[in-house]
Structures are given as C-alpha cells and as structure tokens.
N, CA, C and O atoms as a Maestro MAE file, in Angstrom:
{
 s_m_m2io_version
 :::
 2.0.0
}

f_m_ct {
 s_m_title
 :::
 protein
 m_atom[280] {
  # First column is atom index #
  i_m_mmod_type
  r_m_x_coord
  r_m_y_coord
  r_m_z_coord
  i_m_residue_number
  s_m_chain_name
  s_m_pdb_residue_name
  s_m_pdb_atom_name
  i_m_atomic_number
  :::
  1 25 124.269 87.506 78.609 1 A "MET " " N  " 7
  2 3 124.569 88.926 78.128 1 A "MET " " CA " 6
  3 2 126.021 89.342 77.976 1 A "MET " " C  " 6
  4 15 126.609 89.846 78.933 1 A "MET " " O  " 8
  5 25 126.703 89.124 76.649 2 A "LYS " " N  " 7
  6 3 128.120 89.418 76.686 2 A "LYS " " CA " 6
  7 2 128.030 90.694 76.870 2 A "LYS " " C  " 6
  8 15 127.133 91.396 76.402 2 A "LYS " " O  " 8
  9 25 129.307 91.225 77.830 3 A "GLY " " N  " 7
  10 3 129.985 92.317 77.923 3 A "GLY " " CA " 6
  11 2 129.163 92.993 79.032 3 A "GLY " " C  " 6
  12 15 129.041 94.217 78.986 3 A "GLY " " O  " 8
  13 25 128.602 92.308 80.007 4 A "ARG " " N  " 7
  14 3 127.807 92.906 80.691 4 A "ARG " " CA " 6
  15 2 128.105 92.259 82.096 4 A "ARG " " C  " 6
  16 15 128.197 91.033 82.152 4 A "ARG " " O  " 8
  17 25 128.266 93.046 83.277 5 A "LYS " " N  " 7
  18 3 128.310 92.541 84.463 5 A "LYS " " CA " 6
  19 2 126.829 91.411 85.089 5 A "LYS " " C  " 6
  20 15 125.671 91.703 84.789 5 A "LYS " " O  " 8
  21 25 127.046 90.611 85.645 6 A "PRO " " N  " 7
  22 3 125.923 89.939 86.176 6 A "PRO " " CA " 6
  23 2 124.920 90.821 87.073 6 A "PRO " " C  " 6
  24 15 125.184 91.306 88.174 6 A "PRO " " O  " 8
  25 25 123.754 90.919 86.386 7 A "GLY " " N  " 7
  26 3 122.949 91.814 87.354 7 A "GLY " " CA " 6
  27 2 122.378 90.921 88.151 7 A "GLY " " C  " 6
  28 15 122.862 89.789 88.180 7 A "GLY " " O  " 8
  29 25 121.310 91.218 88.904 8 A "ARG " " N  " 7
  30 3 120.128 90.309 89.849 8 A "ARG " " CA " 6
  31 2 119.766 89.471 89.098 8 A "ARG " " C  " 6
  32 15 120.154 88.327 89.335 8 A "ARG " " O  " 8
  33 25 118.986 89.679 88.041 9 A "ARG " " N  " 7
  34 3 118.498 88.523 87.223 9 A "ARG " " CA " 6
  35 2 119.294 87.555 86.652 9 A "ARG " " C  " 6
  36 15 118.782 86.454 86.452 9 A "ARG " " O  " 8
  37 25 120.679 87.781 86.288 10 A "GLU " " N  " 7
  38 3 121.480 86.583 85.746 10 A "GLU " " CA " 6
  39 2 121.798 86.058 87.264 10 A "GLU " " C  " 6
  40 15 121.626 84.848 87.411 10 A "GLU " " O  " 8
  41 25 122.124 86.603 88.123 11 A "ALA " " N  " 7
  42 3 122.824 86.178 89.790 11 A "ALA " " CA " 6
  43 2 121.424 84.846 90.019 11 A "ALA " " C  " 6
  44 15 121.536 83.623 90.094 11 A "ALA " " O  " 8
  45 25 120.326 85.623 90.071 12 A "MET " " N  " 7
  46 3 119.449 84.455 90.282 12 A "MET " " CA " 6
  47 2 119.012 82.992 89.664 12 A "MET " " C  " 6
  48 15 118.550 81.952 90.134 12 A "MET " " O  " 8
  49 25 119.421 83.486 88.304 13 A "ALA " " N  " 7
  50 3 119.479 82.210 87.437 13 A "ALA " " CA " 6
  51 2 120.663 80.831 87.814 13 A "ALA " " C  " 6
  52 15 120.865 79.700 87.372 13 A "ALA " " O  " 8
  53 25 121.148 81.568 88.703 14 A "ASP " " N  " 7
  54 3 122.286 80.510 89.352 14 A "ASP " " CA " 6
  55 2 122.085 79.934 90.474 14 A "ASP " " C  " 6
  56 15 122.838 79.093 90.964 14 A "ASP " " O  " 8
  57 25 120.780 80.453 91.094 15 A "HIS " " N  " 7
  58 3 120.670 79.412 92.058 15 A "HIS " " CA " 6
  59 2 119.285 78.751 92.055 15 A "HIS " " C  " 6
  60 15 118.283 79.189 91.490 15 A "HIS " " O  " 8
  61 25 119.392 77.607 92.789 16 A "ASP " " N  " 7
  62 3 118.155 76.694 92.667 16 A "ASP " " CA " 6
  63 2 117.009 77.503 93.265 16 A "ASP " " C  " 6
  64 15 116.983 78.116 94.332 16 A "ASP " " O  " 8
  65 25 116.049 77.360 92.314 17 A "ILE " " N  " 7
  66 3 114.455 77.730 92.236 17 A "ILE " " CA " 6
  67 2 113.745 77.466 93.757 17 A "ILE " " C  " 6
  68 15 112.757 78.118 94.096 17 A "ILE " " O  " 8
  69 25 114.234 76.645 94.460 18 A "GLU " " N  " 7
  70 3 113.580 76.375 96.005 18 A "GLU " " CA " 6
  71 2 114.261 77.666 96.801 18 A "GLU " " C  " 6
  72 15 113.608 77.971 97.799 18 A "GLU " " O  " 8
  73 25 115.440 78.492 96.571 19 A "ALA " " N  " 7
  74 3 115.494 79.288 97.357 19 A "ALA " " CA " 6
  75 2 114.038 80.494 97.135 19 A "ALA " " C  " 6
  76 15 113.509 81.150 98.034 19 A "ALA " " O  " 8
  77 25 113.762 80.485 96.027 20 A "ALA " " N  " 7
  78 3 112.381 81.241 96.115 20 A "ALA " " CA " 6
  79 2 111.288 81.417 97.041 20 A "ALA " " C  " 6
  80 15 110.630 82.410 97.352 20 A "ALA " " O  " 8
  81 25 111.259 80.317 97.374 21 A "ARG " " N  " 7
  82 3 110.510 79.786 98.821 21 A "ARG " " CA " 6
  83 2 110.721 80.721 99.780 21 A "ARG " " C  " 6
  84 15 109.909 80.688 100.704 21 A "ARG " " O  " 8
  85 25 111.382 81.362 99.824 22 A "ASP " " N  " 7
  86 3 111.691 82.443 101.130 22 A "ASP " " CA " 6
  87 2 111.147 83.759 100.714 22 A "ASP " " C  " 6
  88 15 111.084 84.722 101.478 22 A "ASP " " O  " 8
  89 25 110.826 83.767 99.694 23 A "ILE " " N  " 7
  90 3 110.091 84.984 99.395 23 A "ILE " " CA " 6
  91 2 108.601 85.044 100.156 23 A "ILE " " C  " 6
  92 15 107.814 84.110 100.310 23 A "ILE " " O  " 8
  93 25 108.456 86.506 100.604 24 A "ASP " " N  " 7
  94 3 107.162 86.768 101.497 24 A "ASP " " CA " 6
  95 2 106.051 87.453 100.526 24 A "ASP " " C  " 6
  96 15 104.880 87.130 100.725 24 A "ASP " " O  " 8
  97 25 106.331 88.330 99.543 25 A "ALA " " N  " 7
  98 3 105.388 88.967 98.635 25 A "ALA " " CA " 6
  99 2 105.914 89.125 97.392 25 A "ALA " " C  " 6
  100 15 107.123 89.041 97.175 25 A "ALA " " O  " 8
  101 25 105.270 89.301 96.737 26 A "LEU " " N  " 7
  102 3 105.572 89.835 95.277 26 A "LEU " " CA " 6
  103 2 104.445 90.971 95.192 26 A "LEU " " C  " 6
  104 15 103.268 90.870 95.538 26 A "LEU " " O  " 8
  105 25 105.197 92.234 94.567 27 A "VAL " " N  " 7
  106 3 104.616 93.335 94.201 27 A "VAL " " CA " 6
  107 2 104.407 93.451 92.912 27 A "VAL " " C  " 6
  108 15 105.330 93.002 92.231 27 A "VAL " " O  " 8
  109 25 103.267 94.021 92.172 28 A "PHE " " N  " 7
  110 3 102.994 94.183 90.731 28 A "PHE " " CA " 6
  111 2 102.378 95.735 90.737 28 A "PHE " " C  " 6
  112 15 101.302 96.119 91.196 28 A "PHE " " O  " 8
  113 25 103.458 96.514 90.052 29 A "ASP " " N  " 7
  114 3 103.001 97.925 89.724 29 A "ASP " " CA " 6
  115 2 102.242 97.953 88.776 29 A "ASP " " C  " 6
  116 15 102.914 97.822 87.754 29 A "ASP " " O  " 8
  117 25 100.670 98.105 88.444 30 A "VAL " " N  " 7
  118 3 100.289 97.868 86.951 30 A "VAL " " CA " 6
  119 2 99.435 99.221 87.239 30 A "VAL " " C  " 6
  120 15 98.310 99.047 86.768 30 A "VAL " " O  " 8
  121 25 99.540 100.381 87.780 31 A "LEU " " N  " 7
  122 3 98.726 101.582 87.618 31 A "LEU " " CA " 6
  123 2 98.926 102.489 86.443 31 A "LEU " " C  " 6
  124 15 99.954 103.163 86.373 31 A "LEU " " O  " 8
  125 25 97.992 102.545 85.505 32 A "GLY " " N  " 7
  126 3 98.329 103.121 84.171 32 A "GLY " " CA " 6
  127 2 98.679 101.959 83.297 32 A "GLY " " C  " 6
  128 15 98.359 102.316 82.163 32 A "GLY " " O  " 8
  129 25 99.146 100.820 83.249 33 A "THR " " N  " 7
  130 3 99.652 99.928 82.330 33 A "THR " " CA " 6
  131 2 98.778 98.865 82.249 33 A "THR " " C  " 6
  132 15 98.142 98.308 83.143 33 A "THR " " O  " 8
  133 25 98.840 98.599 80.760 34 A "LEU " " N  " 7
  134 3 98.218 97.129 80.380 34 A "LEU " " CA " 6
  135 2 99.023 96.285 80.468 34 A "LEU " " C  " 6
  136 15 100.054 96.389 79.803 34 A "LEU " " O  " 8
  137 25 98.804 95.112 81.362 35 A "VAL " " N  " 7
  138 3 99.460 94.142 81.836 35 A "VAL " " CA " 6
  139 2 99.086 92.845 81.076 35 A "VAL " " C  " 6
  140 15 97.898 92.520 81.091 35 A "VAL " " O  " 8
  141 25 100.214 91.865 80.236 36 A "ASP " " N  " 7
  142 3 99.709 90.357 79.831 36 A "ASP " " CA " 6
  143 2 100.378 89.678 81.075 36 A "ASP " " C  " 6
  144 15 101.556 89.323 81.090 36 A "ASP " " O  " 8
  145 25 99.483 89.535 82.133 37 A "ASP " " N  " 7
  146 3 100.210 88.681 83.332 37 A "ASP " " CA " 6
  147 2 100.893 87.324 82.936 37 A "ASP " " C  " 6
  148 15 101.980 86.882 83.308 37 A "ASP " " O  " 8
  149 25 99.932 86.761 82.053 38 A "VAL " " N  " 7
  150 3 100.270 85.361 81.914 38 A "VAL " " CA " 6
  151 2 101.773 85.276 81.143 38 A "VAL " " C  " 6
  152 15 102.701 84.571 81.541 38 A "VAL " " O  " 8
  153 25 101.802 86.070 80.063 39 A "ALA " " N  " 7
  154 3 103.095 86.276 79.349 39 A "ALA " " CA " 6
  155 2 104.278 86.771 80.137 39 A "ALA " " C  " 6
  156 15 105.417 86.379 79.881 39 A "ALA " " O  " 8
  157 25 104.015 87.622 81.085 40 A "GLY " " N  " 7
  158 3 104.571 87.849 81.791 40 A "GLY " " CA " 6
  159 2 105.607 87.205 83.221 40 A "GLY " " C  " 6
  160 15 106.778 87.278 83.593 40 A "GLY " " O  " 8
  161 25 104.311 86.566 83.675 41 A "ILE " " N  " 7
  162 3 104.595 85.853 84.497 41 A "ILE " " CA " 6
  163 2 105.683 84.343 84.167 41 A "ILE " " C  " 6
  164 15 106.506 83.940 84.990 41 A "ILE " " O  " 8
  165 25 105.504 83.865 83.169 42 A "ARG " " N  " 7
  166 3 105.812 82.921 82.475 42 A "ARG " " CA " 6
  167 2 107.011 83.236 82.096 42 A "ARG " " C  " 6
  168 15 107.871 82.406 82.392 42 A "ARG " " O  " 8
  169 25 107.412 84.329 81.438 43 A "ALA " " N  " 7
  170 3 108.709 84.772 81.168 43 A "ALA " " CA " 6
  171 2 109.581 84.944 82.420 43 A "ALA " " C  " 6
  172 15 110.735 84.519 82.476 43 A "ALA " " O  " 8
  173 25 108.875 85.685 83.567 44 A "GLY " " N  " 7
  174 3 109.982 85.680 84.626 44 A "GLY " " CA " 6
  175 2 110.257 84.186 85.617 44 A "GLY " " C  " 6
  176 15 111.183 83.891 86.373 44 A "GLY " " O  " 8
  177 25 109.367 83.658 85.334 45 A "ILE " " N  " 7
  178 3 109.734 82.155 85.747 45 A "ILE " " CA " 6
  179 2 110.585 81.268 84.919 45 A "ILE " " C  " 6
  180 15 111.259 80.336 85.356 45 A "ILE " " O  " 8
  181 25 110.487 81.666 83.614 46 A "GLY " " N  " 7
  182 3 111.187 81.213 82.600 46 A "GLY " " CA " 6
  183 2 113.086 81.646 82.823 46 A "GLY " " C  " 6
  184 15 114.057 81.030 82.382 46 A "GLY " " O  " 8
  185 25 113.035 83.106 83.791 47 A "GLU " " N  " 7
  186 3 114.283 83.503 83.528 47 A "GLU " " CA " 6
  187 2 114.913 82.734 84.919 47 A "GLU " " C  " 6
  188 15 116.127 82.881 85.051 47 A "GLU " " O  " 8
  189 25 114.301 82.023 85.847 48 A "LEU " " N  " 7
  190 3 114.873 81.711 86.927 48 A "LEU " " CA " 6
  191 2 115.328 80.361 86.801 48 A "LEU " " C  " 6
  192 15 115.933 79.866 87.752 48 A "LEU " " O  " 8
  193 25 115.076 79.535 85.515 49 A "THR " " N  " 7
  194 3 115.074 77.965 85.628 49 A "THR " " CA " 6
  195 2 115.712 77.671 83.772 49 A "THR " " C  " 6
  196 15 115.469 78.565 82.961 49 A "THR " " O  " 8
  197 25 116.154 76.945 83.500 50 A "THR " " N  " 7
  198 3 116.225 76.623 82.376 50 A "THR " " CA " 6
  199 2 115.913 75.247 81.998 50 A "THR " " C  " 6
  200 15 116.299 74.729 80.951 50 A "THR " " O  " 8
  201 25 115.168 74.648 82.933 51 A "ASP " " N  " 7
  202 3 114.289 73.247 82.687 51 A "ASP " " CA " 6
  203 2 112.768 73.834 82.555 51 A "ASP " " C  " 6
  204 15 111.994 74.144 83.461 51 A "ASP " " O  " 8
  205 25 112.563 73.896 80.970 52 A "ALA " " N  " 7
  206 3 111.066 74.106 80.564 52 A "ALA " " CA " 6
  207 2 110.081 73.374 81.601 52 A "ALA " " C  " 6
  208 15 109.133 74.033 82.027 52 A "ALA " " O  " 8
  209 25 110.228 72.220 81.976 53 A "ALA " " N  " 7
  210 3 108.973 71.375 82.171 53 A "ALA " " CA " 6
  211 2 108.715 72.203 83.779 53 A "ALA " " C  " 6
  212 15 107.647 72.720 84.108 53 A "ALA " " O  " 8
  213 25 109.775 72.171 84.500 54 A "ARG " " N  " 7
  214 3 109.911 72.526 85.715 54 A "ARG " " CA " 6
  215 2 109.057 74.462 85.887 54 A "ARG " " C  " 6
  216 15 108.374 74.971 86.775 54 A "ARG " " O  " 8
  217 25 109.476 74.881 84.815 55 A "ALA " " N  " 7
  218 3 108.671 76.351 84.755 55 A "ALA " " CA " 6
  219 2 107.272 76.043 84.421 55 A "ALA " " C  " 6
  220 15 106.445 76.758 84.987 55 A "ALA " " O  " 8
  221 25 106.878 75.247 83.723 56 A "GLU " " N  " 7
  222 3 105.528 75.084 83.215 56 A "GLU " " CA " 6
  223 2 104.961 74.596 85.009 56 A "GLU " " C  " 6
  224 15 104.042 75.102 85.652 56 A "GLU " " O  " 8
  225 25 105.527 73.914 85.257 57 A "ARG " " N  " 7
  226 3 104.857 73.354 87.066 57 A "ARG " " CA " 6
  227 2 104.646 74.482 87.559 57 A "ARG " " C  " 6
  228 15 103.476 74.734 87.849 57 A "ARG " " O  " 8
  229 25 105.650 75.477 87.805 58 A "LEU " " N  " 7
  230 3 105.642 76.553 88.412 58 A "LEU " " CA " 6
  231 2 104.507 77.791 88.105 58 A "LEU " " C  " 6
  232 15 103.869 78.510 88.874 58 A "LEU " " O  " 8
  233 25 104.551 77.714 86.845 59 A "TYR " " N  " 7
  234 3 103.670 78.820 86.258 59 A "TYR " " CA " 6
  235 2 101.990 77.844 86.741 59 A "TYR " " C  " 6
  236 15 101.127 78.490 87.335 59 A "TYR " " O  " 8
  237 25 101.822 76.879 86.527 60 A "ALA " " N  " 7
  238 3 100.661 76.394 86.883 60 A "ALA " " CA " 6
  239 2 100.314 76.698 87.997 60 A "ALA " " C  " 6
  240 15 99.378 77.478 88.169 60 A "ALA " " O  " 8
  241 25 101.189 75.987 89.296 61 A "LEU " " N  " 7
  242 3 101.215 76.621 90.638 61 A "LEU " " CA " 6
  243 2 100.931 77.680 90.909 61 A "LEU " " C  " 6
  244 15 100.134 77.817 91.838 61 A "LEU " " O  " 8
  245 25 101.403 78.761 90.290 62 A "TRP " " N  " 7
  246 3 100.999 80.325 90.301 62 A "TRP " " CA " 6
  247 2 99.456 80.253 89.851 62 A "TRP " " C  " 6
  248 15 98.568 80.676 90.591 62 A "TRP " " O  " 8
  249 25 99.186 79.672 88.545 63 A "GLN " " N  " 7
  250 3 97.926 80.052 88.428 63 A "GLN " " CA " 6
  251 2 96.849 79.035 89.391 63 A "GLN " " C  " 6
  252 15 95.623 79.102 89.487 63 A "GLN " " O  " 8
  253 25 97.379 78.519 89.748 64 A "GLU " " N  " 7
  254 3 96.094 77.703 90.805 64 A "GLU " " CA " 6
  255 2 96.196 78.762 92.290 64 A "GLU " " C  " 6
  256 15 95.170 78.976 92.936 64 A "GLU " " O  " 8
  257 25 97.002 79.124 92.543 65 A "HIS " " N  " 7
  258 3 96.948 79.885 93.682 65 A "HIS " " CA " 6
  259 2 96.225 81.341 93.115 65 A "HIS " " C  " 6
  260 15 95.249 81.821 93.693 65 A "HIS " " O  " 8
  261 25 96.723 81.850 92.139 66 A "THR " " N  " 7
  262 3 95.547 83.475 91.863 66 A "THR " " CA " 6
  263 2 94.567 82.692 91.635 66 A "THR " " C  " 6
  264 15 93.752 83.232 92.384 66 A "THR " " O  " 8
  265 25 93.765 81.452 90.976 67 A "ASP " " N  " 7
  266 3 92.468 81.302 90.802 67 A "ASP " " CA " 6
  267 2 91.880 81.318 92.117 67 A "ASP " " C  " 6
  268 15 90.737 81.738 92.301 67 A "ASP " " O  " 8
  269 25 92.596 80.887 93.013 68 A "THR " " N  " 7
  270 3 91.959 80.639 94.479 68 A "THR " " CA " 6
  271 2 91.822 81.980 95.542 68 A "THR " " C  " 6
  272 15 91.052 82.044 96.501 68 A "THR " " O  " 8
  273 25 92.841 83.083 95.072 69 A "GLU " " N  " 7
  274 3 92.731 84.248 95.586 69 A "GLU " " CA " 6
  275 2 92.029 85.566 95.071 69 A "GLU " " C  " 6
  276 15 91.861 86.671 95.588 69 A "GLU " " O  " 8
  277 25 91.654 84.966 93.734 70 A "GLN " " N  " 7
  278 3 90.858 86.198 92.992 70 A "GLN " " CA " 6
  279 2 89.492 86.289 93.033 70 A "GLN " " C  " 6
  280 15 88.918 87.221 92.470 70 A "GLN " " O  " 8
  :::
 }
 m_bond[279] {
  # First column is bond index #
  i_m_from
  i_m_to
  i_m_order
  :::
  1 1 2 1
  2 2 3 1
  3 3 4 2
  4 3 5 1
  5 5 6 1
  6 6 7 1
  7 7 8 2
  8 7 9 1
  9 9 10 1
  10 10 11 1
  11 11 12 2
  12 11 13 1
  13 13 14 1
  14 14 15 1
  15 15 16 2
  16 15 17 1
  17 17 18 1
  18 18 19 1
  19 19 20 2
  20 19 21 1
  21 21 22 1
  22 22 23 1
  23 23 24 2
  24 23 25 1
  25 25 26 1
  26 26 27 1
  27 27 28 2
  28 27 29 1
  29 29 30 1
  30 30 31 1
  31 31 32 2
  32 31 33 1
  33 33 34 1
  34 34 35 1
  35 35 36 2
  36 35 37 1
  37 37 38 1
  38 38 39 1
  39 39 40 2
  40 39 41 1
  41 41 42 1
  42 42 43 1
  43 43 44 2
  44 43 45 1
  45 45 46 1
  46 46 47 1
  47 47 48 2
  48 47 49 1
  49 49 50 1
  50 50 51 1
  51 51 52 2
  52 51 53 1
  53 53 54 1
  54 54 55 1
  55 55 56 2
  56 55 57 1
  57 57 58 1
  58 58 59 1
  59 59 60 2
  60 59 61 1
  61 61 62 1
  62 62 63 1
  63 63 64 2
  64 63 65 1
  65 65 66 1
  66 66 67 1
  67 67 68 2
  68 67 69 1
  69 69 70 1
  70 70 71 1
  71 71 72 2
  72 71 73 1
  73 73 74 1
  74 74 75 1
  75 75 76 2
  76 75 77 1
  77 77 78 1
  78 78 79 1
  79 79 80 2
  80 79 81 1
  81 81 82 1
  82 82 83 1
  83 83 84 2
  84 83 85 1
  85 85 86 1
  86 86 87 1
  87 87 88 2
  88 87 89 1
  89 89 90 1
  90 90 91 1
  91 91 92 2
  92 91 93 1
  93 93 94 1
  94 94 95 1
  95 95 96 2
  96 95 97 1
  97 97 98 1
  98 98 99 1
  99 99 100 2
  100 99 101 1
  101 101 102 1
  102 102 103 1
  103 103 104 2
  104 103 105 1
  105 105 106 1
  106 106 107 1
  107 107 108 2
  108 107 109 1
  109 109 110 1
  110 110 111 1
  111 111 112 2
  112 111 113 1
  113 113 114 1
  114 114 115 1
  115 115 116 2
  116 115 117 1
  117 117 118 1
  118 118 119 1
  119 119 120 2
  120 119 121 1
  121 121 122 1
  122 122 123 1
  123 123 124 2
  124 123 125 1
  125 125 126 1
  126 126 127 1
  127 127 128 2
  128 127 129 1
  129 129 130 1
  130 130 131 1
  131 131 132 2
  132 131 133 1
  133 133 134 1
  134 134 135 1
  135 135 136 2
  136 135 137 1
  137 137 138 1
  138 138 139 1
  139 139 140 2
  140 139 141 1
  141 141 142 1
  142 142 143 1
  143 143 144 2
  144 143 145 1
  145 145 146 1
  146 146 147 1
  147 147 148 2
  148 147 149 1
  149 149 150 1
  150 150 151 1
  151 151 152 2
  152 151 153 1
  153 153 154 1
  154 154 155 1
  155 155 156 2
  156 155 157 1
  157 157 158 1
  158 158 159 1
  159 159 160 2
  160 159 161 1
  161 161 162 1
  162 162 163 1
  163 163 164 2
  164 163 165 1
  165 165 166 1
  166 166 167 1
  167 167 168 2
  168 167 169 1
  169 169 170 1
  170 170 171 1
  171 171 172 2
  172 171 173 1
  173 173 174 1
  174 174 175 1
  175 175 176 2
  176 175 177 1
  177 177 178 1
  178 178 179 1
  179 179 180 2
  180 179 181 1
  181 181 182 1
  182 182 183 1
  183 183 184 2
  184 183 185 1
  185 185 186 1
  186 186 187 1
  187 187 188 2
  188 187 189 1
  189 189 190 1
  190 190 191 1
  191 191 192 2
  192 191 193 1
  193 193 194 1
  194 194 195 1
  195 195 196 2
  196 195 197 1
  197 197 198 1
  198 198 199 1
  199 199 200 2
  200 199 201 1
  201 201 202 1
  202 202 203 1
  203 203 204 2
  204 203 205 1
  205 205 206 1
  206 206 207 1
  207 207 208 2
  208 207 209 1
  209 209 210 1
  210 210 211 1
  211 211 212 2
  212 211 213 1
  213 213 214 1
  214 214 215 1
  215 215 216 2
  216 215 217 1
  217 217 218 1
  218 218 219 1
  219 219 220 2
  220 219 221 1
  221 221 222 1
  222 222 223 1
  223 223 224 2
  224 223 225 1
  225 225 226 1
  226 226 227 1
  227 227 228 2
  228 227 229 1
  229 229 230 1
  230 230 231 1
  231 231 232 2
  232 231 233 1
  233 233 234 1
  234 234 235 1
  235 235 236 2
  236 235 237 1
  237 237 238 1
  238 238 239 1
  239 239 240 2
  240 239 241 1
  241 241 242 1
  242 242 243 1
  243 243 244 2
  244 243 245 1
  245 245 246 1
  246 246 247 1
  247 247 248 2
  248 247 249 1
  249 249 250 1
  250 250 251 1
  251 251 252 2
  252 251 253 1
  253 253 254 1
  254 254 255 1
  255 255 256 2
  256 255 257 1
  257 257 258 1
  258 258 259 1
  259 259 260 2
  260 259 261 1
  261 261 262 1
  262 262 263 1
  263 263 264 2
  264 263 265 1
  265 265 266 1
  266 266 267 1
  267 267 268 2
  268 267 269 1
  269 269 270 1
  270 270 271 1
  271 271 272 2
  272 271 273 1
  273 273 274 1
  274 274 275 1
  275 275 276 2
  276 275 277 1
  277 277 278 1
  278 278 279 1
  279 279 280 2
  :::
 }
}
C-alpha cells in the first residue's frame, strides 16, 4: 500500500506462516453481523502468504478443524 507505514497485517505477511502456530486462540465477533466466514477466512489466510497453494492447504486444514469442532 503506497504512502502508508506498514501496519500489523503488512508486517505479518513478511513472517513465515509457521509463526502462526504460536496463536492460542482466534476470537470472532459476529454479534449482529452476517458473516461470510468462508470468504473471510480464505481472504485472511491469503493475506499471510503469497503462495496460493499453501493458502488453500491452510484453509482446508481450518475447514477440517471446524468440521470436527462444530
């Protein structure tokens, strides 16, 4: 993004996705909001890596996890 200082999202994109394994919890605030979680999660993962195949694998892993937890 031209003309902006890198924010947290831009900074995270520079790190290896393996660092995300240190995350203990994700919190979604969906009260009063209709959420397209499929597109939102896929877009969020896509912001963390430029490797489309890796992003799809991570998304599939997320789907497997939520399928067993819901």
